[in-house]
Tab-separated table of C-alpha atoms in Angstrom:
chain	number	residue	atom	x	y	z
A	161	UNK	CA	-1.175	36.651	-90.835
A	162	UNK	CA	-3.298	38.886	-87.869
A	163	UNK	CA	-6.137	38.167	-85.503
A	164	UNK	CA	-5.866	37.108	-81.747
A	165	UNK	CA	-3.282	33.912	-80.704
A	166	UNK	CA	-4.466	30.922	-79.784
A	167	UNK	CA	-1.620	28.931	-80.776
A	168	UNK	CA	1.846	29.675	-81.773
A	169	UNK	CA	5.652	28.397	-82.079
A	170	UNK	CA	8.291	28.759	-80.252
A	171	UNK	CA	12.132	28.145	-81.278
A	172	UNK	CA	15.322	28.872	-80.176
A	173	UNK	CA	18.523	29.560	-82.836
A	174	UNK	CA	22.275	30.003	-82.698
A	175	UNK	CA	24.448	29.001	-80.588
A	176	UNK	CA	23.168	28.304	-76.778
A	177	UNK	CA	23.746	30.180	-73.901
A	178	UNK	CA	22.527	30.082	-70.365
A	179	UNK	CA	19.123	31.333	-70.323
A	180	UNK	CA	17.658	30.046	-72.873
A	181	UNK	CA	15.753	27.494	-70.976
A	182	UNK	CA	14.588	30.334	-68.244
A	183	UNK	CA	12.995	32.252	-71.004
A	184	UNK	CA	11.076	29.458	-72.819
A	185	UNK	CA	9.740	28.649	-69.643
A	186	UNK	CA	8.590	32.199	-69.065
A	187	UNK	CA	7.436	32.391	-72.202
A	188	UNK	CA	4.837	29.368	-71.619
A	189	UNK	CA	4.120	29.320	-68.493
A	190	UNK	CA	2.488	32.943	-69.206
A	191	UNK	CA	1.528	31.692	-72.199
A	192	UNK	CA	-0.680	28.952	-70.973
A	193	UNK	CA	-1.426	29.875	-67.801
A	194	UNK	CA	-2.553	33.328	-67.968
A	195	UNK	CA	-3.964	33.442	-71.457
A	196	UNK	CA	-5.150	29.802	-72.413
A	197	UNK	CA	-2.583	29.704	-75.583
A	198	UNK	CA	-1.278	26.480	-76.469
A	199	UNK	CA	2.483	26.175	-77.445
A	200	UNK	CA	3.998	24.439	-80.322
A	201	UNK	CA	7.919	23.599	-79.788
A	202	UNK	CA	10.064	23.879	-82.567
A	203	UNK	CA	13.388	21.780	-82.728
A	204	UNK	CA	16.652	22.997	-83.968
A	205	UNK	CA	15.528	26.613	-84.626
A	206	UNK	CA	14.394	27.911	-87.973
A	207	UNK	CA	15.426	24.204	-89.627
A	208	UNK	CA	12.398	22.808	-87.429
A	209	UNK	CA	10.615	25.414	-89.590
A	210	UNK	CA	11.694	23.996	-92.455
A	211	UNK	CA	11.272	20.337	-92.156
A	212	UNK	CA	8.097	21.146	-89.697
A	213	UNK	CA	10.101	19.486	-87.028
A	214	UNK	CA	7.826	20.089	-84.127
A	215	UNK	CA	6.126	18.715	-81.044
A	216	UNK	CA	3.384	19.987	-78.640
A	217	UNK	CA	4.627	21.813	-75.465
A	218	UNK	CA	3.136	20.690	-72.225
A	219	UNK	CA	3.346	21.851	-68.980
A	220	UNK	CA	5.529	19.181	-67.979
A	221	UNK	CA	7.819	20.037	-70.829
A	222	UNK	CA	8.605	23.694	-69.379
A	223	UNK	CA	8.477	22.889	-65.774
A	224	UNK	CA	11.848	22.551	-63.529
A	225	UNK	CA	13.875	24.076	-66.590
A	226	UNK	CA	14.208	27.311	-65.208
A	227	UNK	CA	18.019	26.260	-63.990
A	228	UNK	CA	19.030	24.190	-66.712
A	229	UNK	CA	21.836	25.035	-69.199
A	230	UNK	CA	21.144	24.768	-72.567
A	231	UNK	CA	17.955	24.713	-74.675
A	232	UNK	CA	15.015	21.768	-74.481
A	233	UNK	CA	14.184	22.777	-78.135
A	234	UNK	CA	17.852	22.409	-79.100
A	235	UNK	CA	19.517	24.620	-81.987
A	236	UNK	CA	20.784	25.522	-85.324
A	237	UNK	CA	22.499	27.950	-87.352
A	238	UNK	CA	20.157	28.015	-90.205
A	239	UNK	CA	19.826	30.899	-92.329
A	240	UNK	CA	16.774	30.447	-94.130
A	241	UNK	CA	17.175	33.794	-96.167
A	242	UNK	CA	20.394	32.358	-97.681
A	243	UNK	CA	20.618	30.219	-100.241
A	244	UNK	CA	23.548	27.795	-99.623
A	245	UNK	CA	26.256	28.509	-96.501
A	246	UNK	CA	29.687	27.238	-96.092
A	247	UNK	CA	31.484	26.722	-92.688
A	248	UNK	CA	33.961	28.644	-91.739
A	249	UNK	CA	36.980	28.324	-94.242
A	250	UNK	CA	35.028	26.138	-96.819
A	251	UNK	CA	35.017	23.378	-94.474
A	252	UNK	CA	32.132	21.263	-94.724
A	253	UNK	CA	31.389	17.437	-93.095
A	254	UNK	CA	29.906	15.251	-95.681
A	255	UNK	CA	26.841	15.527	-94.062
A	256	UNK	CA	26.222	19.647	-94.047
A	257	UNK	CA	27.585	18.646	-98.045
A	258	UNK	CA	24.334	16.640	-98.202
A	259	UNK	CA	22.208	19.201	-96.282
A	260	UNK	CA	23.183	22.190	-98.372
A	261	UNK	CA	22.782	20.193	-101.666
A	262	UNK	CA	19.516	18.668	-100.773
A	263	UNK	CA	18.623	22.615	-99.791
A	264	UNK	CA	19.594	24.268	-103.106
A	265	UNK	CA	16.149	24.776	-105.316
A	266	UNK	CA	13.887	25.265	-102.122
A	267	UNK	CA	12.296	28.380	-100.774
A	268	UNK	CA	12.959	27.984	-97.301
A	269	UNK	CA	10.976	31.170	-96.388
A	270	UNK	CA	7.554	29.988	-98.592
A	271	UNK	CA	8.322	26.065	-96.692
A	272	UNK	CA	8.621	28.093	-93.636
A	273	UNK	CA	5.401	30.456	-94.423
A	274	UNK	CA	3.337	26.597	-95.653
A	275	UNK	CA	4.344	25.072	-92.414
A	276	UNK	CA	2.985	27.520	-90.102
A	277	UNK	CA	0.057	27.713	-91.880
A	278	UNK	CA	-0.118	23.451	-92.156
A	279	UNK	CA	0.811	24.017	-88.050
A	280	UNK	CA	-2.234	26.535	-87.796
A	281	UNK	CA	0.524	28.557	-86.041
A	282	UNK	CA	-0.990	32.393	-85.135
A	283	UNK	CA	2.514	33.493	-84.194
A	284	UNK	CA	6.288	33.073	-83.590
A	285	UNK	CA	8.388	33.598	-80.764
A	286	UNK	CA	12.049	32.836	-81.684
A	287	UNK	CA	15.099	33.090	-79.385
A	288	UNK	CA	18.560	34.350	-80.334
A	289	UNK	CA	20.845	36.650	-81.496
A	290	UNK	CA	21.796	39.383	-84.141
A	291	UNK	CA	21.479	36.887	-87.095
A	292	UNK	CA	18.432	34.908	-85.712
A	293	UNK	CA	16.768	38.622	-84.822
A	294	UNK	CA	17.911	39.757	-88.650
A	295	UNK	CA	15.928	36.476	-89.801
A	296	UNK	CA	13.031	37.223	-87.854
A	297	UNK	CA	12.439	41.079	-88.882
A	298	UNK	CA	13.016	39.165	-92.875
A	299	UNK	CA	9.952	37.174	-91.711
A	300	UNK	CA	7.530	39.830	-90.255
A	301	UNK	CA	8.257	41.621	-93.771
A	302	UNK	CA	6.841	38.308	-95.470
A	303	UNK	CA	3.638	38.631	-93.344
A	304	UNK	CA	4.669	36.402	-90.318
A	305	UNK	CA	3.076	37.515	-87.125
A	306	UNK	CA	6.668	37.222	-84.992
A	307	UNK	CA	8.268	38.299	-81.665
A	308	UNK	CA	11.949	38.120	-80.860
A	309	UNK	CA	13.929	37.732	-77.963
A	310	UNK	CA	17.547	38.723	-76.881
A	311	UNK	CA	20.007	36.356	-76.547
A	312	UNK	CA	23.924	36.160	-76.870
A	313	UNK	CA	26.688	36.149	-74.390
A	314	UNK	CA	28.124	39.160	-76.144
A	315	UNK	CA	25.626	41.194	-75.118
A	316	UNK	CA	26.030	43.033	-79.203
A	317	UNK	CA	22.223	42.521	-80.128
A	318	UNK	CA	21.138	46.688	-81.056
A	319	UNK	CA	18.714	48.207	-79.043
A	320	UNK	CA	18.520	46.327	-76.024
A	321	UNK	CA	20.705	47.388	-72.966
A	322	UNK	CA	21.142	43.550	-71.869
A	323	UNK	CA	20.730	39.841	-73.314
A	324	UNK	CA	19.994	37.383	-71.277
A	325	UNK	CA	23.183	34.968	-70.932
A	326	UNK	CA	25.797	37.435	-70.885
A	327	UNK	CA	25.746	38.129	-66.964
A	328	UNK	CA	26.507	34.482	-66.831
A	329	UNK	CA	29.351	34.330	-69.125
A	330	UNK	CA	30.639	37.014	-66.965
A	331	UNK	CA	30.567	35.307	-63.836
A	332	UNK	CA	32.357	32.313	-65.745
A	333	UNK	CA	35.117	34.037	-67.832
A	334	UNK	CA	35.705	36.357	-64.236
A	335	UNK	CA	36.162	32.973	-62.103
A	336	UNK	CA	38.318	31.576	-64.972
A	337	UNK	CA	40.484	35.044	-64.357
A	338	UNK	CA	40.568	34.541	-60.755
A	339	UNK	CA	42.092	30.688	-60.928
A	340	UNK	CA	44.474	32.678	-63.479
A	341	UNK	CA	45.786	34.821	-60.795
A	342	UNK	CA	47.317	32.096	-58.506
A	343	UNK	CA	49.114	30.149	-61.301
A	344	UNK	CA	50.626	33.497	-62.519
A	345	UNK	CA	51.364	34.788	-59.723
A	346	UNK	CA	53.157	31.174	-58.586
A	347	UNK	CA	55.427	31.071	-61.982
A	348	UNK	CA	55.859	35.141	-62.628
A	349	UNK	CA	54.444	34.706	-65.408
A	350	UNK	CA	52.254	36.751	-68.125
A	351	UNK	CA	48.806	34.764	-68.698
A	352	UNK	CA	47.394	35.644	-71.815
A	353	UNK	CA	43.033	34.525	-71.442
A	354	UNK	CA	40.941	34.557	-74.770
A	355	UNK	CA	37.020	35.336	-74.676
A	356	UNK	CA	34.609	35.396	-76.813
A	357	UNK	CA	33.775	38.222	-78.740
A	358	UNK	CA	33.519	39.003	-82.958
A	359	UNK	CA	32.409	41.856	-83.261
A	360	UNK	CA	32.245	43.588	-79.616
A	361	UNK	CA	34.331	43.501	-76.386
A	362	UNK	CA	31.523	43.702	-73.759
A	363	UNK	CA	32.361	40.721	-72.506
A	364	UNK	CA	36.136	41.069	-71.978
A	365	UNK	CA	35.489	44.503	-70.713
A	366	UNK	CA	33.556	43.413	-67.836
A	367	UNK	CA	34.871	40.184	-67.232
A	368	UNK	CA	38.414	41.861	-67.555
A	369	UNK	CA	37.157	44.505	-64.838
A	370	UNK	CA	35.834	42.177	-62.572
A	371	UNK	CA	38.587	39.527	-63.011
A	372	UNK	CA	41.331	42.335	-62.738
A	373	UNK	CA	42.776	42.280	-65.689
A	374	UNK	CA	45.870	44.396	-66.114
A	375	UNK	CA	45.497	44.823	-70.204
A	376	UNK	CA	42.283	43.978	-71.841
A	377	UNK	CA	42.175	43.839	-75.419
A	378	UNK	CA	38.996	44.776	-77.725
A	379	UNK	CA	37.735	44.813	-81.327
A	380	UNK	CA	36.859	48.541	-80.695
A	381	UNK	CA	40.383	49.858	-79.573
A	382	UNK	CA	42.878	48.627	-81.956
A	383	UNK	CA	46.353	47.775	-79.987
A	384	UNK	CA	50.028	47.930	-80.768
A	385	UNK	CA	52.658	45.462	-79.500
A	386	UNK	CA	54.556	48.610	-78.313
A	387	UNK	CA	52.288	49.686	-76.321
A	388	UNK	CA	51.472	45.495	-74.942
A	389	UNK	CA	55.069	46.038	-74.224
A	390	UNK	CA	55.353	49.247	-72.403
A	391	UNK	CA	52.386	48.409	-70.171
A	392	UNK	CA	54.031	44.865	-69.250
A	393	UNK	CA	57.633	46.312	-68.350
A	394	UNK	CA	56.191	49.125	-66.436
A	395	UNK	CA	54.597	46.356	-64.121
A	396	UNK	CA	58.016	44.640	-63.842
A	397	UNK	CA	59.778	47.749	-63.230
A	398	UNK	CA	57.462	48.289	-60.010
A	399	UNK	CA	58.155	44.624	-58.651
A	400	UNK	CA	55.053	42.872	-60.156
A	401	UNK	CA	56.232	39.879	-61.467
A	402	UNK	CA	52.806	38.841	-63.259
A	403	UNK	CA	50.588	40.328	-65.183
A	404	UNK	CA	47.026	38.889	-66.938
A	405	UNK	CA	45.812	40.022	-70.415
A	406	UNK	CA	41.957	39.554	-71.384
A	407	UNK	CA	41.941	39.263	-74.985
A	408	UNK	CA	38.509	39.163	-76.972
A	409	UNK	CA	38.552	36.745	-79.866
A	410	UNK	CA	38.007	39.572	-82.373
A	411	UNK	CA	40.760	41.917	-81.121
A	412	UNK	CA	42.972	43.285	-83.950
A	413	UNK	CA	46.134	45.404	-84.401
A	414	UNK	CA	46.101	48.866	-85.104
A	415	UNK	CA	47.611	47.659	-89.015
A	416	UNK	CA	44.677	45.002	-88.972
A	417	UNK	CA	42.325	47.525	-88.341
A	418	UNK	CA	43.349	49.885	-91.284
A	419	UNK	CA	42.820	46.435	-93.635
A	420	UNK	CA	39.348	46.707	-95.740
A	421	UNK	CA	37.425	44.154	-93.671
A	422	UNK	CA	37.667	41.850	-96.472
A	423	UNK	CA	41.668	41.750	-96.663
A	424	UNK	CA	41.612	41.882	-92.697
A	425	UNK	CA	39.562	38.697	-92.891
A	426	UNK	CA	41.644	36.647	-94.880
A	427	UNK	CA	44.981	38.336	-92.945
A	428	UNK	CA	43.571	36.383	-89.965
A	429	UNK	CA	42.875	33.118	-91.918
A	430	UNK	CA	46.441	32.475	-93.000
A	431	UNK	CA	47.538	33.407	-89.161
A	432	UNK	CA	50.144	30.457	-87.931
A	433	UNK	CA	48.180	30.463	-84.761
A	434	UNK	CA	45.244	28.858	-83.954
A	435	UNK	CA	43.501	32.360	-82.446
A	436	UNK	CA	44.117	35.417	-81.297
A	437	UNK	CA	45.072	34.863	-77.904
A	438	UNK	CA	48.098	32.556	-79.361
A	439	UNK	CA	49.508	35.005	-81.793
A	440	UNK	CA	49.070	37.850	-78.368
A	441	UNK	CA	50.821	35.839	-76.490
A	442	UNK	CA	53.667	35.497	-79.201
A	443	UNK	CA	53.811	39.246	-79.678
A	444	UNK	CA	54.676	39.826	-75.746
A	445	UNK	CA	56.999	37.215	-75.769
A	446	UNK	CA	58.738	38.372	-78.369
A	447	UNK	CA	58.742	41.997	-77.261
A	448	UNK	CA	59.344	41.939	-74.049
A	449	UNK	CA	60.993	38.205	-73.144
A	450	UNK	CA	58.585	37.078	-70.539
A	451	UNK	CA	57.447	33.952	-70.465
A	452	UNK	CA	53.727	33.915	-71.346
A	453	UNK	CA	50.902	31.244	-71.049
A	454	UNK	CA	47.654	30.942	-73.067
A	455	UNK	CA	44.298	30.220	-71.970
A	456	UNK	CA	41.298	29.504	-73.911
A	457	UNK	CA	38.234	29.833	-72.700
A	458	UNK	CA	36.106	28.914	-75.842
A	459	UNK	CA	32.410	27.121	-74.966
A	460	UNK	CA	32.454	27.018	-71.234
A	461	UNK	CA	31.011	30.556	-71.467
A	462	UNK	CA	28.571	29.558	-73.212
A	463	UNK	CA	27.500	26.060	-71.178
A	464	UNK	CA	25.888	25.485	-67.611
A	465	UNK	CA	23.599	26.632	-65.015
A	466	UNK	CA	22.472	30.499	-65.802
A	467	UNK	CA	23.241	33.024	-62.973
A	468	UNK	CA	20.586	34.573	-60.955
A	469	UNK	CA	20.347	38.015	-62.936
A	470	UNK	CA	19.969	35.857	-66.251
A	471	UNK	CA	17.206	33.939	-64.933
A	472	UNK	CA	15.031	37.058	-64.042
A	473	UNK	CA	15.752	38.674	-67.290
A	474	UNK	CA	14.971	35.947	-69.553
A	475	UNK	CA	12.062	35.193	-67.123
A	476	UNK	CA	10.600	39.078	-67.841
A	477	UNK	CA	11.442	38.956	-71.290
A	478	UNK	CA	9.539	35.724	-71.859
A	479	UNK	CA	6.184	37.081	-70.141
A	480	UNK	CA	6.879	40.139	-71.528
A	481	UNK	CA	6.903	38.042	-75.141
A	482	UNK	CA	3.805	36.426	-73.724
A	483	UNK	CA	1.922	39.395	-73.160
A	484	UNK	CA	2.763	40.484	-76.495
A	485	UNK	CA	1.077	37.799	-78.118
A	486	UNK	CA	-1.866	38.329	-76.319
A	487	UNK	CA	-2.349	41.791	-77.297
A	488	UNK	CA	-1.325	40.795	-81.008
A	489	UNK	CA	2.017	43.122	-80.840
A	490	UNK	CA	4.545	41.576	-83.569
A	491	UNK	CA	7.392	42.848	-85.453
A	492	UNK	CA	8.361	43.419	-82.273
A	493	UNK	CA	11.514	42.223	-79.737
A	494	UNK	CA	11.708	42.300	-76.327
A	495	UNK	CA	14.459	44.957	-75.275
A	496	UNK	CA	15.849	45.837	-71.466
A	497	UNK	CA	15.770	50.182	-71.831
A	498	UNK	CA	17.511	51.583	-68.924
A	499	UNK	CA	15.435	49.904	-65.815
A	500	UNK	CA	12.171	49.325	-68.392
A	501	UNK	CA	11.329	46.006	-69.956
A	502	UNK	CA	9.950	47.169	-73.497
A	503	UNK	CA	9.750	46.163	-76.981
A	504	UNK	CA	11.494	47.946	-79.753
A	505	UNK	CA	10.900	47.264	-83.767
A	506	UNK	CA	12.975	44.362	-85.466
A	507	UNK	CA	13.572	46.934	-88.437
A	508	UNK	CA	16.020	48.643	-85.359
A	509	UNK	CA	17.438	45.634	-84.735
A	510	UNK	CA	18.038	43.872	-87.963
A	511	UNK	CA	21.927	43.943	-89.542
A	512	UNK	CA	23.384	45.955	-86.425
A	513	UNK	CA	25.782	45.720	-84.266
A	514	UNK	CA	25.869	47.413	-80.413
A	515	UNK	CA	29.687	47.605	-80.035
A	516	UNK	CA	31.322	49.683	-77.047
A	517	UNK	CA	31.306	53.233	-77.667
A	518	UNK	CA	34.151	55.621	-76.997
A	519	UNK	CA	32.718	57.384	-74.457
A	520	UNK	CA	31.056	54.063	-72.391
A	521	UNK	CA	32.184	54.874	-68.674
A	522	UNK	CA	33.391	51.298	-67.753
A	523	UNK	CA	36.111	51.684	-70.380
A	524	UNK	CA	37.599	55.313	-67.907
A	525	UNK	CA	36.264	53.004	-64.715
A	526	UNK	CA	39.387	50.252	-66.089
A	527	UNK	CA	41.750	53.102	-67.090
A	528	UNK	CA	41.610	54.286	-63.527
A	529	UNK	CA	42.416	51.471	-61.935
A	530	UNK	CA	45.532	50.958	-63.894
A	531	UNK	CA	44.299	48.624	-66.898
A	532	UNK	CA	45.628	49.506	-70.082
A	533	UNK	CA	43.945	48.820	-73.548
A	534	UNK	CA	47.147	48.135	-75.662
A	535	UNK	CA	46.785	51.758	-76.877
């Protein structure tokens, strides 16, 4: 596919986040307005693709969304470059059973490749995150004229400084740490909070620092329960009676993290707790005999209103994607470089994660203050 856009799709994949909205709206409203394109809306992410689920974007359709949570296009987790995908565990409903049956035998990437041509789509802008950016740089290699976009709440998508929606889920896990505060404070208890977070701590790390955490917890710095515990009764020992422990979801113990991923994995399946916060939580209990609380956050971080910040980044990024098309740049995303908005290849992006390095100054910034890393 080449030659100038007049028309092309737009989708958004994975799981939401606030932003999303801001950034289609960017995207068209430069789109149309500026450069006469006309915009094709594609529901529930690369599945619209596939079933050529679509509908004609007016200006009516991506006007006033600019605060709304959520995405007008809606969502999906589809993988098109896999062949058949299981929930988590195995687990399927009856009707993902049906979906992935009825799938098996198709080419989604030739129905996808058929459809944009049936669409007469020039281009694709798609919306999301590590695995919806992997899918798109799979698609540029099978001659699809595409542009991605940043988004996640973990801020882990490679090459880009900042996604849109994880300022937001900052603000939101940092006021859920606040209201923490009082009720620990109030019982002397430990509260143990649980973010989101697989792969990369970015978000407990700065919603830890600007909630005052007193322990955060990572995926990229392994803890102990001795050193949970040491931490803890050194704050008792100097008359604080409470004490508040960010833990990201994918945060492991120094014996997890010597597993082979694969035997770490299924450690963490047959758990007795229901996540990582609870079986925290147990550990200090046990160690140390304080009475500990869990809180878990789960899909408030990802729901609601997007902050300020996220609403001017996803704004830039979706004129940036906008001027993109018209200058027929593809294989491209959109990428925040130190103060720059840019563009970086897909090839960069695809199959990598940005986790926390050891030397990233907010992690001394928390050590300074007093907040320990169960290290």
């Amino acid at each position: 596919m080449s030659g100038s856009v007049t028309r092309f799709g737009i989708l958004t994949s994975g799981g939401d986040c606030p932003g999303l909205n801001a950034a289609i709206r960017g995207v068209a409203k430069a789109a149309s307005g500026m450069y006469g394109m006309e915009i094709v809306g594609i529901i529930n992410g690369y599945r619209g693709l596939i079933d050529a689920d679509t509908r004609t974007l007016s200006s009516g359709d991506f006007s006033g969304i600019l605060t709304v949570g959520g995405t007008i296009l809606g969502s999906s987790r589809e993988k098109p470059f896999k062949v058949r995908e299981q929930q988590p565990g195995g687990l399927q409903s009856d009707a993902a059973k049906r979906r992935s049956d009825a799938d098996l035998g198709k080419d989604k990437p030739e129905l996808i490749k058929k459809n944009i041509e049936a669409l007469r789509l020039d281009a694709l802008v798609v919306l999301g995150g590590n695995g919806t950016n992997t899918t798109a740089h799979l698609l540029a290699r099978e001659g699809v004229n595409i542009i991605g976009l940043p988004k996640t709440i973990d801020n882990d998508i490679f090459g880009t400084d900042v996604s849109f929606g994880f300022h937001s889920a900052v603000d939101i896990a940092s006021e859920a740490i606040d209201r923490l505060h009082s009720t620990a404070n109030s019982h002397n208890r430990v509260m143990v909070i649980e973010l989101m977070g697989h792969k990369a701590g970015w978000l407990a790390l700065y919603a830890g620092i600007a909630g005052g955490g007193d322990i955060i917890l990572i995926p990229e710095i392994p803890y102990t329960v001795s050193a949970l515990a040491r931490s803890l009764e050194k704050r008792r020992s100097e008359g604080k009676k409470f004490s508040i422990v960010v833990v990201a979801e994918g945060s492991m113990s120094e014996a997890e993290a010597a597993l082979p991923k694969k035997e770490r994995k299924k450690n963490r399946e047959s758990m007795p707790w229901p996540s990582i916060g609870y079986r925290v939580a147990s550990e200090i209990q046990s160690a140390t005999g304080m009475e500990t609380r869990v809180t878990v956050l789960g899909y408030l971080q990802r729901g609601g209103t997007p902050g300020a910040y996220d609403r001017v980044l996803a704004t830039a990024f979706g004129t940036t994607a906008a001027e993109m098309l018209s200058k027929g740049i593809f294989g491209r995303m959109a990428a925040m470089v130190g103060s720059t908005i840019t563009s970086i290849p897909l090839a960069e992006v695809a199959d990598k994660t940005k986790t926390i390095p050891p030397d990233y100054p907010l992690l001394a910034t928390a050590e300074r203050v007093g907040t320990s890393f169960g290290n």
